[in-house]
JSON list of C-alpha atoms in Angstrom, two decimals:
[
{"chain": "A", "resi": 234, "resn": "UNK", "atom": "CA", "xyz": [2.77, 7.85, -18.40]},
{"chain": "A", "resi": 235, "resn": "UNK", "atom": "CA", "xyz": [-0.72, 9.18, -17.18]},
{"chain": "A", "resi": 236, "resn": "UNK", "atom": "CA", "xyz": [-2.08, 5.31, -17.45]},
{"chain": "A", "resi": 237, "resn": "UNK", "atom": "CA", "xyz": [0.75, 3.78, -15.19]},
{"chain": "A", "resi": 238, "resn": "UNK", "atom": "CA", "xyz": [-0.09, 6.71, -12.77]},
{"chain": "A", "resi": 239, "resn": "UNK", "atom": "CA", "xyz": [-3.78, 6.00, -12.98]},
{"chain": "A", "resi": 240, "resn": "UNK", "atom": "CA", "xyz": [-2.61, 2.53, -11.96]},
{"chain": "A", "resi": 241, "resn": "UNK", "atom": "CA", "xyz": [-0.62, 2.88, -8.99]},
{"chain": "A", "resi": 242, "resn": "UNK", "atom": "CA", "xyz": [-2.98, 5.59, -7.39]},
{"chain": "A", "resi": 243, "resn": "UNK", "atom": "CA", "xyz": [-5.84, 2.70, -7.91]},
{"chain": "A", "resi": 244, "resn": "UNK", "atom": "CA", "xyz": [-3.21, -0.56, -6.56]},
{"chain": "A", "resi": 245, "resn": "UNK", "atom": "CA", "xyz": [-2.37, 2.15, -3.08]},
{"chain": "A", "resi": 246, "resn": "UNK", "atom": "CA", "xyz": [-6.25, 3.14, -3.02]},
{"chain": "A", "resi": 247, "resn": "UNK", "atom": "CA", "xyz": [-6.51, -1.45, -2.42]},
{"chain": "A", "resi": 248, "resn": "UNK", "atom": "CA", "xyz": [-3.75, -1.73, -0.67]},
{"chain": "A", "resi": 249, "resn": "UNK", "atom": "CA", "xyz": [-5.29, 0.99, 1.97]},
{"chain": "A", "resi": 250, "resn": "UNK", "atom": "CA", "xyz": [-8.32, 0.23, 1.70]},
{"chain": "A", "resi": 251, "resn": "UNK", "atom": "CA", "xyz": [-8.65, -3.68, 1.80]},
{"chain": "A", "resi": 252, "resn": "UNK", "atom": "CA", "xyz": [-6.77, -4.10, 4.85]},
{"chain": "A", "resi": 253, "resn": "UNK", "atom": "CA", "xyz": [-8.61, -1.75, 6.82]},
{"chain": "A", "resi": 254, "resn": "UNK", "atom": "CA", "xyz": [-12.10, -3.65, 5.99]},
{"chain": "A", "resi": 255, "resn": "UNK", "atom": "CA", "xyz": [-10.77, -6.62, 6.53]},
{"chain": "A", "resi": 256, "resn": "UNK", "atom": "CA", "xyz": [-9.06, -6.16, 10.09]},
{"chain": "A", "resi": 257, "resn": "UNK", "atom": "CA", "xyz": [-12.63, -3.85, 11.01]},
{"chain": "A", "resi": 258, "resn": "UNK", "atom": "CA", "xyz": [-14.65, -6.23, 10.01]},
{"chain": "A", "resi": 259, "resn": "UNK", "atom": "CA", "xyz": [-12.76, -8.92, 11.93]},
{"chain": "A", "resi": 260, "resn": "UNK", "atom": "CA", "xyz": [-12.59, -6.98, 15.16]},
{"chain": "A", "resi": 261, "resn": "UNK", "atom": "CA", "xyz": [-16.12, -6.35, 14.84]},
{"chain": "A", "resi": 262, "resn": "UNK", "atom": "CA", "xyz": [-16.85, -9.76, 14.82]},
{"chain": "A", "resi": 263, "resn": "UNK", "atom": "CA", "xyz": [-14.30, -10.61, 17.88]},
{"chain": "A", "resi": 264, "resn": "UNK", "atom": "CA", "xyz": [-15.88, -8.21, 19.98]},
{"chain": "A", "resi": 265, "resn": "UNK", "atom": "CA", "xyz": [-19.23, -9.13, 18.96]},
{"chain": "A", "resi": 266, "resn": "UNK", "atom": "CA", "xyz": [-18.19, -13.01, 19.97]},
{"chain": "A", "resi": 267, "resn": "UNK", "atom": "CA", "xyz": [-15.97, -11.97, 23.57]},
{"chain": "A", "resi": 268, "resn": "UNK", "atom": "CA", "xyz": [-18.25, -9.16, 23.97]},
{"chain": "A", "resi": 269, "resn": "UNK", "atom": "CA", "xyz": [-15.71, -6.38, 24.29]},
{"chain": "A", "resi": 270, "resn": "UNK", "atom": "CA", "xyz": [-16.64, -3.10, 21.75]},
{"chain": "A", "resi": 271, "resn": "UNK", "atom": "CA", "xyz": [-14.87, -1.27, 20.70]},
{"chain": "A", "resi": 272, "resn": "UNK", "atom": "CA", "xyz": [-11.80, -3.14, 21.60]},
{"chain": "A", "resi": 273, "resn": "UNK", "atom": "CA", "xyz": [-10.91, -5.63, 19.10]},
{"chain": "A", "resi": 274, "resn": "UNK", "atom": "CA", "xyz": [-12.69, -2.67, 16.53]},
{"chain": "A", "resi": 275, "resn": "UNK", "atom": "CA", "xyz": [-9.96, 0.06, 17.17]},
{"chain": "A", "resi": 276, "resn": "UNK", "atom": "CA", "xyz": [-7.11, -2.67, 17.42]},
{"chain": "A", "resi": 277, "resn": "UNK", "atom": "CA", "xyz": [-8.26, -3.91, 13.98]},
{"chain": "A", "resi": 278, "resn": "UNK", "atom": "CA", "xyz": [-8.23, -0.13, 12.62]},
{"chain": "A", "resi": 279, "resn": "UNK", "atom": "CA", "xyz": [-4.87, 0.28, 14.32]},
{"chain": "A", "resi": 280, "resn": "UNK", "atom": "CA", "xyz": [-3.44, -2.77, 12.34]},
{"chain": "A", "resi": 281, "resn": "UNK", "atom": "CA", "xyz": [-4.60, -1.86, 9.27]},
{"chain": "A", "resi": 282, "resn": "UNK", "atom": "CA", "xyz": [-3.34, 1.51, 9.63]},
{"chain": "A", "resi": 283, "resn": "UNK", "atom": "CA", "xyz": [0.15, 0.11, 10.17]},
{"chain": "A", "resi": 284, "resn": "UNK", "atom": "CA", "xyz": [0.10, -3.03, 7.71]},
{"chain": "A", "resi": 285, "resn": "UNK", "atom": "CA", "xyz": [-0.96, -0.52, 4.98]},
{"chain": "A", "resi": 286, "resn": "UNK", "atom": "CA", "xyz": [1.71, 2.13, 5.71]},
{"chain": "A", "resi": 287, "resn": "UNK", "atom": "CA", "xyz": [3.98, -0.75, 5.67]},
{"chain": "A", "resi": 288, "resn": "UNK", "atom": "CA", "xyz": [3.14, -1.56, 2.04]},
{"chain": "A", "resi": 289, "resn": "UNK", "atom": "CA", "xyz": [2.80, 1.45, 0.89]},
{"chain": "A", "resi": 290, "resn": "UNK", "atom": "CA", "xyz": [6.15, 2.65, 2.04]},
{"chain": "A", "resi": 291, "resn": "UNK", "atom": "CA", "xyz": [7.53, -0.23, 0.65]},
{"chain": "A", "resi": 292, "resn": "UNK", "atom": "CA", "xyz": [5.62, -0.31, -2.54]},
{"chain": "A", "resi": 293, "resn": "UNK", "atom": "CA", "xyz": [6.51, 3.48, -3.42]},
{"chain": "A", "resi": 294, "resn": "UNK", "atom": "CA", "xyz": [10.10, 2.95, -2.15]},
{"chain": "A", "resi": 295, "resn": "UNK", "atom": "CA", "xyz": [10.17, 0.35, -4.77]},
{"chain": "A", "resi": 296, "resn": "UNK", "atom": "CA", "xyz": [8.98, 2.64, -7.18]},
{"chain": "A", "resi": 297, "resn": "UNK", "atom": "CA", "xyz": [11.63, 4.86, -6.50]},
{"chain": "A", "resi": 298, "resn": "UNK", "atom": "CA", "xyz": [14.45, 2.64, -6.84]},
{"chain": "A", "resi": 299, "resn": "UNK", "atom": "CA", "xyz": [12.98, 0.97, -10.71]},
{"chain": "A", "resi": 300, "resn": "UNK", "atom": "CA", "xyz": [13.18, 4.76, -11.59]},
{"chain": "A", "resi": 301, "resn": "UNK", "atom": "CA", "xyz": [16.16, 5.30, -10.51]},
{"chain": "A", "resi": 302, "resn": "UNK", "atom": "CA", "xyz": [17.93, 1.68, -12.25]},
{"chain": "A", "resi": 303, "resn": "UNK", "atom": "CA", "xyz": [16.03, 3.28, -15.48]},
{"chain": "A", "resi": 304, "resn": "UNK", "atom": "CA", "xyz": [17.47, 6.60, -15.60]},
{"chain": "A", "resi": 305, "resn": "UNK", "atom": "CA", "xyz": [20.53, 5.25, -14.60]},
{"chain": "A", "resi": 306, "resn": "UNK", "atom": "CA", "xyz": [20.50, 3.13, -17.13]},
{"chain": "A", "resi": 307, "resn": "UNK", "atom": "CA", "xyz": [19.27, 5.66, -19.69]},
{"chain": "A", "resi": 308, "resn": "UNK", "atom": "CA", "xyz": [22.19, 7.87, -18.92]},
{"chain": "A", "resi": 309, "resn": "UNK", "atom": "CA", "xyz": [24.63, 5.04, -19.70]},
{"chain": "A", "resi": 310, "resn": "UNK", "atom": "CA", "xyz": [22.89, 4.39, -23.14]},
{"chain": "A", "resi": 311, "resn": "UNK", "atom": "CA", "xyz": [22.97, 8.78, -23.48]},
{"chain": "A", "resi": 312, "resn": "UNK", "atom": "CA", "xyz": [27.09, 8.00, -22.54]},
{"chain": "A", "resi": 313, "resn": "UNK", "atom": "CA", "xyz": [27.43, 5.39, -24.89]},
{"chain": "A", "resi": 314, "resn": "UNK", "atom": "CA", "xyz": [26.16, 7.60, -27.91]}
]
């Protein structure tokens, strides 16, 4: 449905976008403490970038499979008729 769609484009907009804050932020604040910009900065980007993919890939790959169970499943009942 277009509400459940709605929904996952909003939970993969967080799940990109939270982690990529969080890890700048936090190399910001590392280089700002060992005095080292843009180090800590781009290795915090670079994390992000790979935790979210990780989740997301995951996530939608998840995705995937429940609609696959339910149209499997949905074909059985279709069988059964």
């Amino acid at each position: 449905t277009m509400w459940r769609m709605i929904g996952v484009a909003w939970e993969l907009g967080y799940l990109i976008a939270l982690p990529l804050v969080g890890f700048a932020f936090a190399g910001k604040f590392i280089d700002r403490v060992l005095g080292t910009p843009p180090l800590f900065l781009l290795v915090g980007i670079l994390g992000a970038i790979v935790l979210s993919t990780t989740i997301v890939v995951r996530k939608v790959s998840g995705m995937m499979d429940d609609e696959k169970d339910a149209q499997k499943s949905s074909k059985k009942q279709d069988d059964n008729i």
